[in-house]
Amino acid sequence: MRLPVQLILGGVLAGLFLALALISLVWTPHDVVALSIADRLQAPSARFLLGTDHLGRDILSMIMVGARTSLAVALVAVGIGIVVGVPLGLLAAATRGSLLDEVVMRGNDLVFAFPSLVIAILITAVFGPSAVNAIIAIGIFNIPVFARVTRGAALSLWTLDYILAARVAGKGRARISVEHILPNILNLLIVQGTIQFSLGILAEAALSYVGLGAQPPTPSWGRMLAEAQTMIYTNPWLPVLPGLAIVLTVLGLNLMGDGLRDLLDPRLRRVRA
């Protein structure tokens, strides 16, 4: 089977920053928490490949560790959305029209009324700003997304003949949801997961930009942008490089989502054939 071009390109872009994040676990060119005023605002050179910031920290090292921070926050937040949202969506679809279905969907509407940034502000007002609170805020926002996608896809399957045959065979709604519904909507959930992953990276960067994400000395792409925005005319590489990292990572994940949709959707496969 030939892989879609956008899947390959997206995998390369996303894989590059994933590799940087994994490498940063064991090695970075320079210590990201060590300050060196003598080396502040150095232009890219052989010693500092991407230059240094206003505190003398190596930009390449900070981008590597920032990739780890952004990917970890987005991954855990999407995991929360999947673990909680998918069962809720399956439950709502299995009990369509019941009080339980209404409670689940109206609860989703309530969460949708508060963007992740507003939820993060509420959480940090009580517990203080941190990467953990950013994960909770983004994860809470992901729950209704996966619940809605799961419910919508599951409802279209509950009317099919093989589901009716399973019910006639004596299988309960919970067993049908797990054995027959969930496997047939996994492709849709995988694609939605890549989309939410990219949105999670953007949300983490936005929260860090306003000071609600990962706190110093942990590097974050959003905070790097916030700290460098006043130096865009004098030292343009400072805001451009973390911004470019965000753009390329999100672009790669979105391309992967499009490619996975083309690869996993049987209707699109028939059209290409």
Short mmCIF file of C-alpha atoms in Angstrom, two decimals:
data_model
loop_
_atom_site.label_atom_id
_atom_site.label_comp_id
_atom_site.label_asym_id
_atom_site.label_seq_id
_atom_site.Cartn_x
_atom_site.Cartn_y
_atom_site.Cartn_z
CA MET A 1 0.00 0.00 0.00
CA ARG A 2 1.39 3.37 -1.01
CA LEU A 3 1.61 5.87 1.86
CA PRO A 4 0.14 9.35 1.27
CA VAL A 5 2.75 12.03 0.68
CA GLN A 6 1.39 14.24 3.47
CA LEU A 7 1.72 11.36 5.92
CA ILE A 8 5.39 10.91 5.04
CA LEU A 9 6.14 14.64 5.16
CA GLY A 10 4.22 15.10 8.40
CA GLY A 11 5.95 12.10 9.95
CA VAL A 12 9.36 13.54 9.07
CA LEU A 13 8.55 16.95 10.60
CA ALA A 14 6.95 15.55 13.73
CA GLY A 15 9.62 12.87 14.04
CA LEU A 16 12.36 15.50 13.93
CA PHE A 17 11.06 17.31 17.00
CA LEU A 18 10.23 14.03 18.73
CA ALA A 19 13.85 13.00 18.18
CA LEU A 20 15.06 16.32 19.62
CA ALA A 21 12.83 15.81 22.66
CA LEU A 22 14.13 12.28 23.24
CA ILE A 23 17.77 13.32 22.77
CA SER A 24 17.29 16.13 25.30
CA LEU A 25 16.56 13.49 27.95
CA VAL A 26 20.21 12.44 27.89
CA TRP A 27 22.12 15.27 26.18
CA THR A 28 21.92 18.93 25.20
CA PRO A 29 24.73 21.08 23.72
CA HIS A 30 24.69 23.32 26.81
CA ASP A 31 23.09 23.41 30.24
CA VAL A 32 19.68 25.08 29.85
CA VAL A 33 19.61 26.37 33.42
CA ALA A 34 23.15 27.78 33.46
CA LEU A 35 23.24 31.57 33.02
CA SER A 36 26.18 33.27 31.31
CA ILE A 37 25.83 37.04 31.07
CA ALA A 38 29.12 37.22 29.18
CA ASP A 39 27.54 35.15 26.37
CA ARG A 40 24.20 36.97 26.25
CA LEU A 41 22.60 37.72 22.86
CA GLN A 42 25.25 35.88 20.86
CA ALA A 43 24.42 35.45 17.17
CA PRO A 44 24.37 31.90 15.73
CA SER A 45 27.93 30.57 15.57
CA ALA A 46 29.96 27.36 15.74
CA ARG A 47 29.80 27.46 19.54
CA PHE A 48 26.10 28.37 19.76
CA LEU A 49 24.46 27.01 16.63
CA LEU A 50 21.25 29.00 17.13
CA GLY A 51 22.67 31.80 19.29
CA THR A 52 21.91 32.68 22.91
CA ASP A 53 19.15 34.58 24.68
CA HIS A 54 19.31 37.65 26.96
CA LEU A 55 20.56 35.49 29.84
CA GLY A 56 23.25 33.69 27.86
CA ARG A 57 21.36 30.39 27.53
CA ASP A 58 21.83 28.30 24.40
CA ILE A 59 18.76 28.56 22.15
CA LEU A 60 19.22 25.13 20.56
CA SER A 61 19.34 23.45 23.97
CA MET A 62 16.24 25.35 25.08
CA ILE A 63 14.34 24.37 21.92
CA MET A 64 15.26 20.73 22.48
CA VAL A 65 14.04 20.75 26.08
CA GLY A 66 11.06 22.91 25.07
CA ALA A 67 10.08 20.22 22.56
CA ARG A 68 10.06 17.71 25.39
CA THR A 69 7.87 19.97 27.49
CA SER A 70 5.37 20.76 24.73
CA LEU A 71 5.09 17.19 23.46
CA ALA A 72 4.73 15.75 26.97
CA VAL A 73 2.03 18.23 27.98
CA ALA A 74 0.07 17.73 24.74
CA LEU A 75 0.43 13.94 24.82
CA VAL A 76 -0.81 13.56 28.40
CA ALA A 77 -3.63 16.06 27.80
CA VAL A 78 -4.80 14.15 24.72
CA GLY A 79 -4.52 10.92 26.70
CA ILE A 80 -6.86 12.38 29.33
CA GLY A 81 -9.32 13.33 26.59
CA ILE A 82 -9.25 9.84 25.10
CA VAL A 83 -9.42 7.89 28.36
CA VAL A 84 -12.39 9.91 29.65
CA GLY A 85 -14.08 11.18 26.49
CA VAL A 86 -14.25 7.96 24.46
CA PRO A 87 -16.08 5.92 27.15
CA LEU A 88 -18.47 8.83 27.69
CA GLY A 89 -19.17 8.99 23.95
CA LEU A 90 -19.75 5.25 23.75
CA LEU A 91 -22.04 5.41 26.77
CA ALA A 92 -24.05 8.29 25.31
CA ALA A 93 -24.45 6.50 21.97
CA ALA A 94 -25.49 3.24 23.62
CA THR A 95 -28.19 5.05 25.62
CA ARG A 96 -29.30 7.47 22.92
CA GLY A 97 -32.28 9.59 23.93
CA SER A 98 -32.04 8.66 27.61
CA LEU A 99 -31.45 10.96 30.56
CA LEU A 100 -27.88 9.71 30.77
CA ASP A 101 -27.26 10.71 27.15
CA GLU A 102 -28.63 14.19 27.83
CA VAL A 103 -26.49 14.59 30.97
CA VAL A 104 -23.30 13.59 29.12
CA MET A 105 -23.92 15.84 26.12
CA ARG A 106 -25.08 18.85 28.14
CA GLY A 107 -21.99 18.43 30.30
CA ASN A 108 -19.92 18.53 27.13
CA ASP A 109 -21.66 21.74 26.10
CA LEU A 110 -20.85 23.25 29.48
CA VAL A 111 -17.14 22.48 29.12
CA PHE A 112 -17.12 23.81 25.54
CA ALA A 113 -18.42 27.12 26.89
CA PHE A 114 -15.06 27.67 28.63
CA PRO A 115 -11.94 27.68 26.40
CA SER A 116 -8.86 25.90 27.74
CA LEU A 117 -7.20 29.24 28.50
CA VAL A 118 -10.10 30.29 30.73
CA ILE A 119 -10.10 26.88 32.44
CA ALA A 120 -6.35 27.22 33.00
CA ILE A 121 -6.81 30.66 34.56
CA LEU A 122 -9.43 29.24 36.92
CA ILE A 123 -7.20 26.28 37.85
CA THR A 124 -4.04 28.36 38.35
CA ALA A 125 -5.96 30.89 40.44
CA VAL A 126 -6.52 28.08 42.93
CA PHE A 127 -3.45 25.85 42.58
CA GLY A 128 -0.88 28.15 40.95
CA PRO A 129 0.68 28.04 37.44
CA SER A 130 2.51 24.86 36.43
CA ALA A 131 2.83 22.34 33.61
CA VAL A 132 0.59 19.92 35.53
CA ASN A 133 -2.22 22.47 35.72
CA ALA A 134 -1.78 23.20 32.01
CA ILE A 135 -2.18 19.46 31.33
CA ILE A 136 -5.35 19.36 33.41
CA ALA A 137 -6.81 22.41 31.64
CA ILE A 138 -6.06 21.13 28.12
CA GLY A 139 -7.15 17.61 29.06
CA ILE A 140 -10.51 18.83 30.38
CA PHE A 141 -11.09 20.67 27.10
CA ASN A 142 -10.23 17.50 25.11
CA ILE A 143 -12.80 15.35 26.91
CA PRO A 144 -15.92 16.75 25.18
CA VAL A 145 -14.12 16.74 21.82
CA PHE A 146 -13.53 12.98 21.94
CA ALA A 147 -16.93 12.37 23.52
CA ARG A 148 -18.71 14.14 20.67
CA VAL A 149 -16.64 12.47 17.94
CA THR A 150 -17.13 9.04 19.51
CA ARG A 151 -20.86 9.49 20.01
CA GLY A 152 -21.42 10.75 16.46
CA ALA A 153 -19.45 7.90 14.88
CA ALA A 154 -21.00 5.27 17.16
CA LEU A 155 -24.57 6.39 16.46
CA SER A 156 -24.07 5.73 12.75
CA LEU A 157 -23.03 2.15 13.55
CA TRP A 158 -25.83 1.28 15.96
CA THR A 159 -28.28 1.15 13.03
CA LEU A 160 -26.29 -1.38 10.99
CA ASP A 161 -27.31 -5.01 10.53
CA TYR A 162 -24.32 -6.61 12.23
CA ILE A 163 -25.07 -4.63 15.40
CA LEU A 164 -28.67 -5.85 15.27
CA ALA A 165 -27.37 -9.40 14.84
CA ALA A 166 -25.16 -8.97 17.92
CA ARG A 167 -28.15 -7.76 19.94
CA VAL A 168 -30.24 -10.72 18.76
CA ALA A 169 -27.39 -12.99 19.86
CA GLY A 170 -27.88 -11.67 23.38
CA LYS A 171 -24.95 -9.30 23.70
CA GLY A 172 -25.49 -6.30 25.94
CA ARG A 173 -24.94 -2.70 24.92
CA ALA A 174 -21.68 -2.41 26.85
CA ARG A 175 -20.24 -5.53 25.21
CA ILE A 176 -21.36 -4.40 21.75
CA SER A 177 -19.76 -1.00 22.32
CA VAL A 178 -16.41 -2.56 23.23
CA GLU A 179 -16.34 -5.49 20.78
CA HIS A 180 -18.04 -4.03 17.70
CA ILE A 181 -18.39 -0.25 17.91
CA LEU A 182 -14.99 0.80 19.26
CA PRO A 183 -12.83 -1.22 16.79
CA ASN A 184 -14.74 0.25 13.86
CA ILE A 185 -14.25 3.88 14.93
CA LEU A 186 -10.58 3.58 15.93
CA ASN A 187 -9.44 5.06 12.61
CA LEU A 188 -11.50 8.17 13.26
CA LEU A 189 -10.20 8.46 16.83
CA ILE A 190 -6.59 8.11 15.67
CA VAL A 191 -7.01 10.95 13.19
CA GLN A 192 -8.78 13.09 15.79
CA GLY A 193 -5.99 12.30 18.23
CA THR A 194 -3.34 13.73 15.91
CA ILE A 195 -5.42 16.87 15.41
CA GLN A 196 -5.92 17.35 19.14
CA PHE A 197 -2.22 16.67 19.70
CA SER A 198 -1.31 19.60 17.46
CA LEU A 199 -3.93 21.80 19.13
CA GLY A 200 -2.53 20.73 22.51
CA ILE A 201 0.90 22.00 21.52
CA LEU A 202 -0.61 25.33 20.50
CA ALA A 203 -2.58 25.51 23.76
CA GLU A 204 0.53 24.73 25.82
CA ALA A 205 2.47 27.43 24.00
CA ALA A 206 -0.34 29.93 24.58
CA LEU A 207 -0.55 29.10 28.28
CA SER A 208 3.22 29.36 28.69
CA TYR A 209 3.18 32.63 26.76
CA VAL A 210 0.91 34.21 29.38
CA GLY A 211 2.79 32.57 32.25
CA LEU A 212 0.35 29.75 33.07
CA GLY A 213 2.32 26.82 31.68
CA ALA A 214 5.69 25.31 32.62
CA GLN A 215 7.53 27.56 35.05
CA PRO A 216 11.21 28.60 35.05
CA PRO A 217 13.78 27.15 34.83
CA THR A 218 12.00 24.58 32.62
CA PRO A 219 12.22 25.86 29.01
CA SER A 220 9.00 26.25 27.05
CA TRP A 221 8.46 27.45 23.49
CA GLY A 222 5.65 29.77 24.55
CA ARG A 223 7.69 31.43 27.28
CA MET A 224 10.68 31.76 24.93
CA LEU A 225 8.40 33.74 22.61
CA ALA A 226 7.13 35.91 25.45
CA GLU A 227 10.64 36.70 26.67
CA ALA A 228 11.97 37.49 23.19
CA GLN A 229 9.07 39.49 21.72
CA THR A 230 10.63 42.86 22.63
CA MET A 231 13.87 41.93 20.83
CA ILE A 232 12.39 41.01 17.46
CA TYR A 233 14.02 43.99 15.69
CA THR A 234 17.43 43.78 17.38
CA ASN A 235 17.82 39.98 17.70
CA PRO A 236 15.20 38.48 15.37
CA TRP A 237 16.37 34.87 15.80
CA LEU A 238 15.18 34.85 19.42
CA PRO A 239 11.41 34.94 18.73
CA VAL A 240 11.62 33.41 15.23
CA LEU A 241 13.25 30.12 16.23
CA PRO A 242 10.76 28.97 18.91
CA GLY A 243 7.90 30.25 16.74
CA LEU A 244 9.25 28.22 13.83
CA ALA A 245 9.49 25.15 16.06
CA ILE A 246 5.82 25.51 16.99
CA VAL A 247 4.75 26.04 13.37
CA LEU A 248 6.71 23.07 12.00
CA THR A 249 5.58 20.69 14.74
CA VAL A 250 1.91 21.62 14.37
CA LEU A 251 2.20 21.49 10.57
CA GLY A 252 3.76 18.04 10.76
CA LEU A 253 1.02 16.71 13.03
CA ASN A 254 -1.73 18.19 10.86
CA LEU A 255 -0.19 16.64 7.76
CA MET A 256 0.00 13.33 9.60
CA GLY A 257 -3.68 13.65 10.47
CA ASP A 258 -4.61 14.25 6.84
CA GLY A 259 -2.42 11.38 5.71
CA LEU A 260 -3.85 8.99 8.29
CA ARG A 261 -7.38 9.97 7.30
CA ASP A 262 -6.61 9.16 3.66
CA LEU A 263 -4.90 5.92 4.64
CA LEU A 264 -7.47 4.63 7.13
CA ASP A 265 -10.74 5.81 5.54
CA PRO A 266 -11.96 2.95 3.30
CA ARG A 267 -14.07 5.32 1.20
CA LEU A 268 -11.03 7.40 0.31
CA ARG A 269 -9.07 4.24 -0.48
CA ARG A 270 -11.79 3.19 -2.94
CA VAL A 271 -11.66 6.62 -4.61
CA ARG A 272 -7.87 6.42 -5.05
CA ALA A 273 -8.19 2.90 -6.41
#
